[in-house]
Amino acid sequence: MAEKDCKQDEKRYKERVMAIKDAIELLGGKWKFCILFNLYDSGTMRFKDLQKNSVGITPKVLSNELQELEENLMITRTVNNTKPVTVSYKLTEHAKEVEPVINALINFGLKHRDKIQGK
Amino acid sequence: MAEKDCKQDEKRYKERVMAIKDAIELLGGKWKFCILFNLYDSGTMRFKDLQKNSVGITPKVLSNELQELEENLMITRTVNNTKPVTVSYKLTEHAKEVEPVINALINFGLKHRDKIQGK
DNA sequence: CAGTATCCAAAGGGATACTG
DNA sequence: CAGTATCCCTTTGGATACTG
C-alpha cells in the first residue's frame, strides 16, 4: 500500500514535469510571452503595433512567432477589409489560460529587478 | 492631464514588458523551470537525482544550467563531506518567488494537454 | 501595412567519452 | 558521484532589403 502510494506520487510528479515541458515547448523562446502579454492587455492588435510594443523584434521573427502561436491555437489572425489591408491578432479563449503565467512572470521580473538594483 | 495619464500608463506598460523580458532571460531555455520545480518540490537534491528527474537532460547541459542558476542567485550549491563526494542543490529564498510561475505553468500545461487530447 | 526573402552568426543543446 | 572535455548539429534569432 505504501508502495502503491509512492508509485502514484511518482506518476503525479512526472505528469507535472511533463506539463512544464509541454508548456515550455509552446511558450518558450524569447518573444512569445511578450506577444501574448500585449494581446492579453490590448485585446486586439495589428502586426505593426505588436512589433512596436515588443521592443526589438524584427518583422521576420515576429511573423514566425505569430505563425507558431496560431498553429498552436493560441491566437487568431484576421485580415480586415481595409485599404491598405490590415491584420488583427487576438487571443483564443484557450490562450487566456496563460494569463496567470504571464502575471506571475511579471511579478517575478519586477521583484527580481528590485533585488538586483537593491544591492 | 489626460496626456500625463497616458504617459504614465505607457510607462507602467513598458515596465511590465521589461519585467517579462528579464524573467525570460533568467528562466528561459528548455530546462530551468524543470530544475527549479524539482528543487521546489524536493527541497534539496543532488546532481544525479536532478538528472534523473529532469528526464532527458545530459550531465553537460545540467551542469551549465545549474551554473547559470547559481550565478543568478536562484540556487545554492553545497559540497558535502561524504565519500564519495556528494553535492546538494537547493533554492535560495529569492528563487521561491518563481513558485507561482511554475504552478501557473503546470496548470496551463495540464489544461493544454486535455485540450489537445480532447479533440 | 503586413509581411517575405536571403543571408548569417551565435547560442543552445545533444552524444559520447573521460576524470578526480 | 559529480561533473568536464570534445565534437558537432540544429535552432534561434538578428540585419537588411524587398514585395503586394
Short mmCIF file of C-alpha atoms (C1' of nucleotides) in Angstrom, two decimals:
data_model
loop_
_atom_site.label_atom_id
_atom_site.label_comp_id
_atom_site.label_asym_id
_atom_site.label_seq_id
_atom_site.Cartn_x
_atom_site.Cartn_y
_atom_site.Cartn_z
CA MET A 1 0.00 0.00 0.00
CA ALA A 2 2.78 2.35 0.86
CA GLU A 3 4.40 1.24 -2.33
CA LYS A 4 1.32 1.99 -4.30
CA ASP A 5 1.12 5.45 -2.80
CA CYS A 6 4.68 6.00 -3.78
CA LYS A 7 4.06 4.99 -7.34
CA GLN A 8 1.04 7.21 -7.56
CA ASP A 9 3.07 10.09 -6.22
CA GLU A 10 5.71 9.41 -8.79
CA LYS A 11 3.10 9.36 -11.50
CA ARG A 12 1.66 12.68 -10.41
CA TYR A 13 5.18 14.04 -10.25
CA LYS A 14 6.09 13.01 -13.76
CA GLU A 15 2.83 14.37 -15.04
CA ARG A 16 3.78 17.74 -13.70
CA VAL A 17 7.27 17.62 -15.13
CA MET A 18 5.72 16.79 -18.47
CA ALA A 19 3.23 19.61 -18.10
CA ILE A 20 6.12 22.02 -17.66
CA LYS A 21 7.86 20.64 -20.69
CA ASP A 22 4.71 20.91 -22.77
CA ALA A 23 4.17 24.46 -21.69
CA ILE A 24 7.73 25.46 -22.46
CA GLU A 25 7.59 23.87 -25.85
CA LEU A 26 4.58 26.01 -26.64
CA LEU A 27 5.54 29.21 -24.94
CA GLY A 28 9.32 29.05 -25.00
CA GLY A 29 11.67 31.34 -26.83
CA LYS A 30 12.46 34.96 -26.41
CA TRP A 31 9.24 36.58 -27.51
CA LYS A 32 6.08 34.53 -27.04
CA PHE A 33 5.20 35.67 -23.56
CA CYS A 34 5.79 39.22 -24.59
CA ILE A 35 3.46 38.92 -27.56
CA LEU A 36 0.79 37.19 -25.56
CA PHE A 37 1.02 39.85 -22.90
CA ASN A 38 0.44 42.52 -25.49
CA LEU A 39 -2.63 40.75 -26.78
CA TYR A 40 -3.84 39.96 -23.33
CA ASP A 41 -3.51 43.59 -22.38
CA SER A 42 -4.92 45.19 -25.51
CA GLY A 43 -7.40 42.65 -26.77
CA THR A 44 -6.73 43.04 -30.44
CA MET A 45 -3.61 44.26 -32.15
CA ARG A 46 -2.16 44.63 -35.58
CA PHE A 47 1.20 43.47 -36.79
CA LYS A 48 2.84 46.84 -36.64
CA ASP A 49 1.64 47.58 -33.14
CA LEU A 50 2.82 44.23 -31.90
CA GLN A 51 6.19 44.94 -33.39
CA LYS A 52 6.39 48.35 -31.78
CA ASN A 53 5.34 47.13 -28.37
CA SER A 54 7.59 44.12 -28.33
CA VAL A 55 10.64 46.39 -28.44
CA GLY A 56 13.35 44.95 -30.58
CA ILE A 57 11.67 42.19 -32.53
CA THR A 58 12.15 42.18 -36.29
CA PRO A 59 9.28 41.53 -38.68
CA LYS A 60 10.64 38.16 -39.72
CA VAL A 61 10.88 36.92 -36.18
CA LEU A 62 7.51 38.35 -35.23
CA SER A 63 5.97 36.67 -38.22
CA ASN A 64 7.44 33.34 -37.19
CA GLU A 65 6.25 33.62 -33.64
CA LEU A 66 2.75 34.57 -34.71
CA GLN A 67 2.53 31.60 -37.03
CA GLU A 68 3.61 29.23 -34.33
CA LEU A 69 1.13 30.70 -31.90
CA GLU A 70 -1.60 30.38 -34.47
CA GLU A 71 -0.73 26.76 -35.21
CA ASN A 72 -0.96 26.03 -31.53
CA LEU A 73 -4.35 27.67 -31.35
CA MET A 74 -3.23 30.43 -29.06
CA ILE A 75 -4.16 33.31 -31.34
CA THR A 76 -6.37 34.00 -34.32
CA ARG A 77 -5.39 36.03 -37.35
CA THR A 78 -7.98 38.10 -39.15
CA VAL A 79 -7.49 40.00 -42.36
CA ASN A 80 -9.52 43.18 -42.36
CA ASN A 81 -11.22 44.54 -45.40
CA THR A 82 -9.47 47.89 -45.30
CA LYS A 83 -7.24 49.70 -47.69
CA PRO A 84 -4.43 49.16 -47.28
CA VAL A 85 -5.03 45.77 -45.77
CA THR A 86 -4.69 45.45 -42.02
CA VAL A 87 -4.49 42.29 -39.97
CA SER A 88 -5.76 41.76 -36.47
CA TYR A 89 -4.44 39.30 -33.97
CA LYS A 90 -6.22 38.27 -30.83
CA LEU A 91 -6.08 35.58 -28.20
CA THR A 92 -8.21 32.49 -28.38
CA GLU A 93 -10.23 31.50 -25.35
CA HIS A 94 -7.75 28.77 -24.74
CA ALA A 95 -4.87 31.22 -24.65
CA LYS A 96 -6.48 33.07 -21.81
CA GLU A 97 -5.26 30.25 -19.62
CA VAL A 98 -1.79 31.71 -19.89
CA GLU A 99 -2.81 34.86 -18.10
CA PRO A 100 -1.79 33.55 -14.69
CA VAL A 101 1.59 32.55 -16.07
CA ILE A 102 2.18 35.98 -17.51
CA ASN A 103 1.13 37.73 -14.35
CA ALA A 104 3.37 35.52 -12.27
CA LEU A 105 6.21 36.17 -14.66
CA ILE A 106 5.76 39.93 -14.47
CA ASN A 107 5.63 39.75 -10.73
CA PHE A 108 8.81 37.80 -10.58
CA GLY A 109 10.54 40.06 -13.06
CA LEU A 110 9.68 43.18 -11.10
CA LYS A 111 10.76 41.69 -7.80
CA HIS A 112 13.94 40.39 -9.30
CA ARG A 113 14.84 43.78 -10.66
CA ASP A 114 14.33 45.34 -7.25
CA LYS A 115 16.53 42.68 -5.74
CA ILE A 116 19.33 43.28 -8.19
CA GLN A 117 19.14 47.05 -8.00
CA GLY A 118 18.81 46.98 -4.25
CA LYS A 119 22.36 45.70 -3.97
CA MET B 1 -3.73 65.72 -17.68
CA ALA B 2 -5.12 63.08 -19.92
CA GLU B 3 -1.81 63.11 -21.69
CA LYS B 4 0.05 62.62 -18.46
CA ASP B 5 -2.14 59.67 -17.59
CA CYS B 6 -1.41 58.22 -20.94
CA LYS B 7 2.31 58.56 -20.49
CA GLN B 8 2.15 57.03 -17.07
CA ASP B 9 0.17 54.15 -18.46
CA GLU B 10 2.75 53.70 -21.14
CA LYS B 11 5.50 53.72 -18.56
CA ARG B 12 3.77 51.08 -16.47
CA TYR B 13 3.23 49.09 -19.61
CA LYS B 14 6.84 49.14 -20.69
CA GLU B 15 7.92 48.24 -17.19
CA ARG B 16 5.89 45.11 -17.43
CA VAL B 17 7.19 44.19 -20.85
CA MET B 18 10.68 44.61 -19.47
CA ALA B 19 9.80 42.51 -16.45
CA ILE B 20 8.78 39.70 -18.77
CA LYS B 21 11.99 40.02 -20.72
CA ASP B 22 14.06 39.97 -17.56
CA ALA B 23 12.27 36.92 -16.30
CA ILE B 24 12.70 35.07 -19.57
CA GLU B 25 16.36 35.90 -19.73
CA LEU B 26 16.78 34.33 -16.33
CA LEU B 27 14.43 31.41 -16.61
CA GLY B 28 14.39 30.76 -20.34
CA GLY B 29 15.63 27.70 -22.12
CA LYS B 30 14.45 24.18 -22.13
CA TRP B 31 15.30 23.08 -18.63
CA LYS B 32 15.36 25.80 -15.98
CA PHE B 33 11.74 25.61 -14.92
CA CYS B 34 12.01 21.89 -14.75
CA ILE B 35 15.05 22.03 -12.50
CA LEU B 36 13.53 24.66 -10.27
CA PHE B 37 10.37 22.62 -9.98
CA ASN B 38 12.38 19.66 -8.82
CA LEU B 39 14.10 21.71 -6.17
CA TYR B 40 10.92 23.43 -5.20
CA ASP B 41 9.26 20.09 -4.76
CA SER B 42 12.02 18.20 -3.02
CA GLY B 43 13.83 20.91 -1.12
CA THR B 44 17.35 19.62 -1.63
CA MET B 45 18.66 17.45 -4.40
CA ARG B 46 21.89 16.06 -5.69
CA PHE B 47 23.21 16.22 -9.21
CA LYS B 48 22.30 12.69 -10.09
CA ASP B 49 18.78 12.98 -8.81
CA LEU B 50 18.21 16.19 -10.70
CA GLN B 51 19.42 14.48 -13.82
CA LYS B 52 17.14 11.53 -13.31
CA ASN B 53 14.09 13.64 -12.58
CA SER B 54 14.59 16.04 -15.44
CA VAL B 55 14.13 13.21 -17.92
CA GLY B 56 16.46 13.55 -20.84
CA ILE B 57 18.97 16.15 -19.76
CA THR B 58 22.64 15.27 -20.19
CA PRO B 59 25.22 15.99 -17.49
CA LYS B 60 26.89 18.71 -19.52
CA VAL B 61 23.69 20.58 -20.05
CA LEU B 62 22.54 20.13 -16.48
CA SER B 63 25.88 21.42 -15.29
CA ASN B 64 25.50 24.52 -17.43
CA GLU B 65 22.01 25.24 -16.27
CA LEU B 66 22.97 24.83 -12.64
CA GLN B 67 25.86 27.23 -13.02
CA GLU B 68 23.67 29.83 -14.60
CA LEU B 69 21.07 29.47 -11.91
CA GLU B 70 23.75 29.80 -9.26
CA GLU B 71 25.19 32.92 -10.86
CA ASN B 72 21.74 34.43 -10.84
CA LEU B 73 21.34 33.61 -7.19
CA MET B 74 18.49 31.22 -7.73
CA ILE B 75 20.14 28.17 -6.19
CA THR B 76 22.98 27.35 -3.84
CA ARG B 77 25.50 24.60 -4.32
CA THR B 78 26.92 22.78 -1.34
CA VAL B 79 29.65 20.18 -1.37
CA ASN B 80 29.04 17.58 1.27
CA ASN B 81 31.79 15.99 3.27
CA THR B 82 30.93 12.45 2.26
CA LYS B 83 32.81 9.75 0.50
CA PRO B 84 32.46 9.78 -2.36
CA VAL B 85 31.70 13.47 -2.51
CA THR B 86 28.08 14.47 -2.96
CA VAL B 87 26.74 17.89 -3.84
CA SER B 88 23.46 19.40 -2.76
CA TYR B 89 21.48 21.98 -4.60
CA LYS B 90 18.69 23.99 -3.13
CA LEU B 91 16.67 27.08 -3.87
CA THR B 92 17.57 30.44 -2.44
CA GLU B 93 14.88 32.43 -0.71
CA HIS B 94 14.75 34.66 -3.72
CA ALA B 95 14.06 31.74 -6.03
CA LYS B 96 10.95 30.90 -4.10
CA GLU B 97 9.35 33.81 -5.91
CA VAL B 98 9.21 31.62 -9.00
CA GLU B 99 6.84 29.19 -7.34
CA PRO B 100 3.75 30.96 -8.67
CA VAL B 101 5.19 30.92 -12.16
CA ILE B 102 5.87 27.22 -12.00
CA ASN B 103 2.45 26.44 -10.65
CA ALA B 104 0.80 28.51 -13.33
CA LEU B 105 2.91 26.79 -15.93
CA ILE B 106 1.96 23.34 -14.70
CA ASN B 107 -1.66 24.31 -14.65
CA PHE B 108 -1.51 25.56 -18.18
CA GLY B 109 0.40 22.52 -19.35
CA LEU B 110 -2.14 20.13 -17.88
CA LYS B 111 -5.10 22.02 -19.29
CA HIS B 112 -3.46 22.28 -22.66
CA ARG B 113 -2.86 18.57 -22.79
CA ASP B 114 -6.50 17.90 -22.01
CA LYS B 115 -7.50 20.31 -24.75
CA ILE B 116 -5.33 18.63 -27.32
CA GLN B 117 -6.28 15.10 -26.38
CA GLY B 118 -9.94 16.00 -26.15
CA LYS B 119 -10.08 16.56 -29.90
"C1'" DC C 1 0.58 47.92 -43.84
"C1'" DA C 2 1.96 43.29 -43.38
"C1'" DG C 3 4.65 40.74 -44.27
"C1'" DT C 4 8.55 37.52 -47.21
"C1'" DA C 5 13.43 36.51 -48.83
"C1'" DT C 6 18.12 35.93 -48.02
"C1'" DC C 7 21.95 35.53 -45.53
"C1'" DC C 8 24.40 34.67 -41.48
"C1'" DA C 9 26.25 34.48 -36.54
"C1'" DA C 10 25.70 32.72 -32.21
"C1'" DA C 11 23.70 30.07 -28.86
"C1'" DG C 12 21.55 26.02 -27.37
"C1'" DG C 13 21.73 21.65 -26.79
"C1'" DG C 14 22.82 16.57 -27.61
"C1'" DA C 15 26.20 12.21 -27.91
"C1'" DT C 16 29.90 10.23 -26.17
"C1'" DA C 17 33.80 9.54 -23.54
"C1'" DC C 18 36.56 10.59 -19.80
"C1'" DT C 19 38.27 12.27 -14.77
"C1'" DG C 20 39.11 13.25 -9.67
"C1'" DC D 1 29.19 10.65 -7.52
"C1'" DA D 2 29.61 14.88 -9.88
"C1'" DG D 3 30.94 16.55 -13.05
"C1'" DT D 4 34.35 18.18 -17.51
"C1'" DA D 5 36.03 17.73 -22.40
"C1'" DT D 6 35.16 17.33 -27.28
"C1'" DC D 7 32.77 17.36 -31.06
"C1'" DC D 8 29.08 18.65 -33.77
"C1'" DC D 9 24.45 19.74 -35.41
"C1'" DT D 10 20.31 22.29 -35.25
"C1'" DT D 11 17.62 26.01 -33.97
"C1'" DT D 12 17.04 30.68 -32.90
"C1'" DG D 13 17.08 34.89 -33.99
"C1'" DG D 14 19.08 39.24 -35.97
"C1'" DA D 15 20.25 42.56 -40.21
"C1'" DT D 16 18.88 44.08 -44.28
"C1'" DA D 17 16.37 44.51 -48.29
"C1'" DC D 18 12.42 43.81 -50.84
"C1'" DT D 19 7.06 43.00 -52.27
"C1'" DG D 20 1.85 43.03 -52.99
#
